[in-house]
Structure formats: C-alpha cells, structure tokens
Amino acid sequence: MKVATPEYDEMVLKGRLSGLDRRAKTAFAAACAESLVALHERYWTTTGDSGKAARAREILDSAWDVAFAGNSDVSSLESEAVSLGPTDDEEWSFDKGYAQNAAAALAYAVRTWLSDDAQEAAWAARQVYEAAEYSGSQPDVQPGELLVRKVSDVAAQIAVTDTSSGVQSALDFLDQALRICEDIPLPRDQLQVLAQSSGQTWAAAFS
C-alpha cells in the first residue's frame, strides 16, 4: 500500500496561521527565517561579505524578541532585511538563491509583526519550501562549464522534487514549527532549537 506523500499547501498553512495571535504568527515566521540562517551565512561568507550575515542575525534576534517580549522596535527593519539578500548584479552562484530566500523570509518575519497578517507568515514559510525545492534543481556541472538546460529537463526535475528528502524535510519542519506555535504558552527555546537544527542539516545537505 502506497503511503501518501505530504504536499505543500499554502492555503491550509495560512488557515492554521490565521488562528494564531500576533506573537505566535511572528514566532513562526522568525523560525522560518532562522532555519535559513546557515545557508544565508554560507553565501555571504563565501562572497567575503560576512557583515551582511551578521546584520541579518541582529535583525532576526529583534524579530524573536518582539515575538516573545514585545520590547523591540522593528518598524524600520523591513527594508533593511530585504537589502541583505544578493541582488541581480551579484556574481551568480547556486547559493545565491538560498540567500535570496533567507533575506525574504527575514523581511516577512518583520512584516508579520507589523501587520499581524497570516499571509506574511505564510510567505515566510514559502521561502523555506522554495529553498528546499531549489536544492533539488542543483545542476550536475563542473565549475566553469556553461549551463544550458532544456525546458523538458527542468520540467522533469520539478516533477520529482516534491518527493525529495530535502522537500520532505522542509514540510516536516513547517508542520512541527506550526504545531509548536499553536501551543500556549509558546516555548521559545524549543522553537529556536528546531529551526537551528533543521537549518544546519539543510546547510550540510543542500549543495
């Protein structure tokens, strides 16, 4: 008997997030951003601009603090969070995609607090899913080779991505993080440990 494979369903995710209060929504979005920190740091360390990774860490800490204590002013941090992702002008590397997802998740975590909108938290979750999905599209080419991929090749890759271990790990993480955020009171340490552990695993597995 074939076991059904879990799938990413943003509408269901958003529905569950809508039942959470502002702090819990923000904590979930912060956990999503936290899970991508190691990949974000890897990109900026490789490119020689670790200062951006350090600043992202400070902004994320503020998001965690405001979610659990409400004592941080994050109103000016959204646009800065976005700027901590690589631009189109940056030299291409596969890690660039992960860093863009990480910066977007960070910005959505801040926006979740500012708006109390479940959609913002759901968009943070989407960054985790997209990073995992992206990992499955890693081309098998050597450095310096010209990458030319046919549309049919890309479509075939996408067709099998949902069953990859990376994507399933991301889906499991999102479900576990959301279950934690549905608890009252919110266990900050448990949520952060889950996000950090998942992020370290993905940084080691996502090439």
Short mmCIF file of C-alpha atoms in Angstrom, two decimals:
data_model
loop_
_atom_site.label_atom_id
_atom_site.label_comp_id
_atom_site.label_asym_id
_atom_site.label_seq_id
_atom_site.Cartn_x
_atom_site.Cartn_y
_atom_site.Cartn_z
CA MET A 1 0.00 0.00 0.00
CA LYS A 2 1.47 3.31 -1.08
CA VAL A 3 1.70 5.98 1.62
CA ALA A 4 0.52 9.43 0.55
CA THR A 5 3.34 11.93 0.28
CA PRO A 6 2.75 15.24 2.12
CA GLU A 7 2.49 18.26 -0.15
CA TYR A 8 2.99 21.97 0.32
CA ASP A 9 -0.43 23.63 0.66
CA GLU A 10 -0.16 27.33 1.40
CA MET A 11 -3.90 27.80 1.82
CA VAL A 12 -4.04 25.19 4.57
CA LEU A 13 -0.95 26.69 6.17
CA LYS A 14 -2.42 30.19 6.06
CA GLY A 15 -5.66 28.90 7.56
CA ARG A 16 -3.79 27.49 10.55
CA LEU A 17 -1.75 30.66 10.92
CA SER A 18 -4.92 32.75 10.90
CA GLY A 19 -5.90 31.11 14.17
CA LEU A 20 -2.75 32.32 15.92
CA ASP A 21 -2.24 35.62 17.68
CA ARG A 22 0.27 38.22 16.51
CA ARG A 23 3.12 36.91 18.62
CA ALA A 24 2.66 33.30 17.58
CA LYS A 25 2.46 34.24 13.89
CA THR A 26 5.65 36.26 14.22
CA ALA A 27 7.40 33.47 16.11
CA PHE A 28 6.54 31.05 13.30
CA ALA A 29 7.85 33.45 10.65
CA ALA A 30 11.00 34.03 12.70
CA ALA A 31 11.50 30.27 12.89
CA CYS A 32 11.27 30.08 9.10
CA ALA A 33 13.91 32.79 8.80
CA GLU A 34 16.06 31.08 11.44
CA SER A 35 16.02 27.82 9.51
CA LEU A 36 17.65 29.58 6.54
CA VAL A 37 20.34 31.43 8.51
CA ALA A 38 23.08 28.86 7.93
CA LEU A 39 22.51 28.97 4.16
CA HIS A 40 22.48 32.78 4.24
CA GLU A 41 25.72 32.86 6.21
CA ARG A 42 27.33 30.36 3.83
CA TYR A 43 26.64 32.58 0.84
CA TRP A 44 27.93 35.81 2.38
CA THR A 45 30.96 34.11 3.92
CA THR A 46 31.84 32.67 0.52
CA THR A 47 31.49 36.06 -1.17
CA GLY A 48 33.55 37.78 1.52
CA ASP A 49 30.79 39.98 2.96
CA SER A 50 30.11 38.36 6.32
CA GLY A 51 28.95 41.72 7.68
CA LYS A 52 25.63 41.26 5.95
CA ALA A 53 25.17 37.90 7.62
CA ALA A 54 25.96 39.47 10.98
CA ARG A 55 23.41 42.25 10.44
CA ALA A 56 20.78 39.73 9.39
CA ARG A 57 21.42 37.90 12.65
CA GLU A 58 20.78 41.11 14.60
CA ILE A 59 17.52 41.78 12.79
CA LEU A 60 16.36 38.21 13.32
CA ASP A 61 17.15 38.45 17.03
CA SER A 62 14.95 41.56 17.14
CA ALA A 63 12.14 39.63 15.44
CA TRP A 64 12.44 36.86 18.03
CA ASP A 65 12.47 39.41 20.85
CA VAL A 66 9.39 41.25 19.62
CA ALA A 67 7.52 37.97 19.17
CA PHE A 68 8.18 36.80 22.70
CA ALA A 69 8.56 40.01 24.68
CA GLY A 70 7.19 42.79 22.52
CA ASN A 71 10.06 45.04 23.58
CA SER A 72 11.82 45.65 20.26
CA ASP A 73 11.08 48.31 17.66
CA VAL A 74 11.27 46.61 14.28
CA SER A 75 9.34 49.22 12.29
CA SER A 76 12.43 50.35 10.38
CA LEU A 77 13.92 46.91 9.73
CA GLU A 78 11.81 45.50 6.89
CA SER A 79 13.55 47.26 4.00
CA GLU A 80 16.96 46.61 5.54
CA ALA A 81 16.18 42.92 5.79
CA VAL A 82 15.35 42.82 2.09
CA SER A 83 18.63 44.56 1.27
CA LEU A 84 20.58 41.76 2.97
CA GLY A 85 19.84 39.41 0.11
CA PRO A 86 22.01 39.31 -3.01
CA THR A 87 20.94 41.45 -5.97
CA ASP A 88 20.82 40.50 -9.62
CA ASP A 89 24.12 42.33 -10.02
CA GLU A 90 25.93 39.90 -7.73
CA GLU A 91 28.02 37.22 -9.40
CA TRP A 92 25.95 34.09 -9.90
CA SER A 93 26.42 31.07 -7.71
CA PHE A 94 23.94 28.38 -6.73
CA ASP A 95 23.99 29.61 -3.11
CA LYS A 96 22.67 32.96 -4.27
CA GLY A 97 19.16 31.52 -4.49
CA TYR A 98 19.28 30.32 -0.89
CA ALA A 99 20.47 33.73 0.31
CA GLN A 100 17.60 35.44 -1.51
CA ASN A 101 15.09 33.11 0.17
CA ALA A 102 16.70 33.75 3.55
CA ALA A 103 16.55 37.54 3.22
CA ALA A 104 12.95 37.39 2.06
CA ALA A 105 11.96 35.18 5.00
CA LEU A 106 13.59 37.66 7.37
CA ALA A 107 11.66 40.54 5.84
CA TYR A 108 8.40 38.59 6.08
CA ALA A 109 9.08 37.86 9.75
CA VAL A 110 9.32 41.59 10.42
CA ARG A 111 6.26 42.30 8.30
CA THR A 112 4.28 39.66 10.16
CA TRP A 113 4.74 41.57 13.39
CA LEU A 114 3.96 44.92 11.79
CA SER A 115 0.79 43.72 10.06
CA ASP A 116 -0.42 40.75 12.13
CA ASP A 117 -1.25 39.22 8.74
CA ALA A 118 -1.20 35.43 8.38
CA GLN A 119 -0.27 35.82 4.70
CA GLU A 120 3.06 37.40 5.61
CA ALA A 121 3.90 34.42 7.83
CA ALA A 122 2.79 32.05 5.07
CA TRP A 123 5.14 33.82 2.66
CA ALA A 124 7.97 33.29 5.15
CA ALA A 125 7.12 29.58 5.10
CA ARG A 126 7.14 29.61 1.31
CA GLN A 127 10.78 30.70 1.37
CA VAL A 128 11.68 27.53 3.28
CA TYR A 129 9.79 25.36 0.82
CA GLU A 130 11.28 27.13 -2.19
CA ALA A 131 14.82 26.78 -0.82
CA ALA A 132 14.30 23.03 -0.42
CA GLU A 133 12.73 22.78 -3.87
CA TYR A 134 15.60 24.79 -5.31
CA SER A 135 18.11 22.37 -3.81
CA GLY A 136 16.68 19.65 -5.99
CA SER A 137 17.43 21.65 -9.13
CA GLN A 138 21.18 21.73 -8.49
CA PRO A 139 22.70 21.13 -11.93
CA ASP A 140 25.34 18.46 -12.31
CA VAL A 141 28.02 20.64 -13.89
CA GLN A 142 31.62 21.38 -13.05
CA PRO A 143 32.81 24.91 -12.17
CA GLY A 144 33.38 26.94 -15.32
CA GLU A 145 31.10 24.81 -17.51
CA LEU A 146 28.39 26.54 -19.47
CA LEU A 147 24.99 25.61 -18.04
CA VAL A 148 22.38 25.02 -20.75
CA ARG A 149 19.25 23.22 -19.61
CA LYS A 150 16.31 22.27 -21.83
CA VAL A 151 12.80 23.15 -20.75
CA SER A 152 11.92 19.46 -20.75
CA ASP A 153 14.83 18.72 -18.40
CA VAL A 154 13.67 21.38 -15.95
CA ALA A 155 10.08 20.11 -16.06
CA ALA A 156 11.25 16.58 -15.34
CA GLN A 157 13.30 17.82 -12.39
CA ILE A 158 10.33 19.71 -10.92
CA ALA A 159 8.13 16.63 -11.29
CA VAL A 160 10.28 14.65 -8.86
CA THR A 161 11.17 17.50 -6.50
CA ASP A 162 8.16 17.11 -4.21
CA THR A 163 9.31 13.63 -3.18
CA SER A 164 12.90 14.63 -2.50
CA SER A 165 14.23 14.25 1.02
CA GLY A 166 15.01 17.96 1.20
CA VAL A 167 11.46 18.99 0.40
CA GLN A 168 10.00 16.45 2.80
CA SER A 169 12.33 17.70 5.50
CA ALA A 170 11.12 21.25 4.87
CA LEU A 171 7.48 20.20 5.01
CA ASP A 172 8.09 18.32 8.25
CA PHE A 173 9.82 21.36 9.72
CA LEU A 174 6.97 23.70 8.79
CA ASP A 175 4.41 21.38 10.35
CA GLN A 176 6.44 20.91 13.54
CA ALA A 177 7.11 24.65 13.88
CA LEU A 178 3.44 25.44 13.42
CA ARG A 179 2.42 22.83 15.98
CA ILE A 180 4.79 24.42 18.49
CA CYS A 181 3.36 27.87 17.75
CA GLU A 182 -0.15 26.54 18.37
CA ASP A 183 0.86 25.72 21.95
CA ILE A 184 0.21 28.16 24.77
CA PRO A 185 2.47 29.43 26.20
CA LEU A 186 4.92 29.48 23.32
CA PRO A 187 8.13 27.52 24.06
CA ARG A 188 10.75 29.82 22.51
CA ASP A 189 13.73 27.56 23.18
CA GLN A 190 12.06 24.54 21.60
CA LEU A 191 11.10 26.51 18.50
CA GLN A 192 14.55 28.04 18.06
CA VAL A 193 16.33 24.72 18.56
CA LEU A 194 14.09 23.10 15.94
CA ALA A 195 14.77 25.89 13.43
CA GLN A 196 18.52 25.97 14.05
CA SER A 197 18.87 22.19 13.90
CA SER A 198 16.90 22.00 10.66
CA GLY A 199 18.93 24.83 9.18
CA GLN A 200 22.25 23.17 10.00
CA THR A 201 21.03 19.92 8.45
CA TRP A 202 19.99 21.69 5.25
CA ALA A 203 23.25 23.65 5.04
CA ALA A 204 25.11 20.35 5.13
CA ALA A 205 22.80 18.64 2.64
CA PHE A 206 21.93 21.42 0.19
CA SER A 207 24.88 21.86 -2.14
#
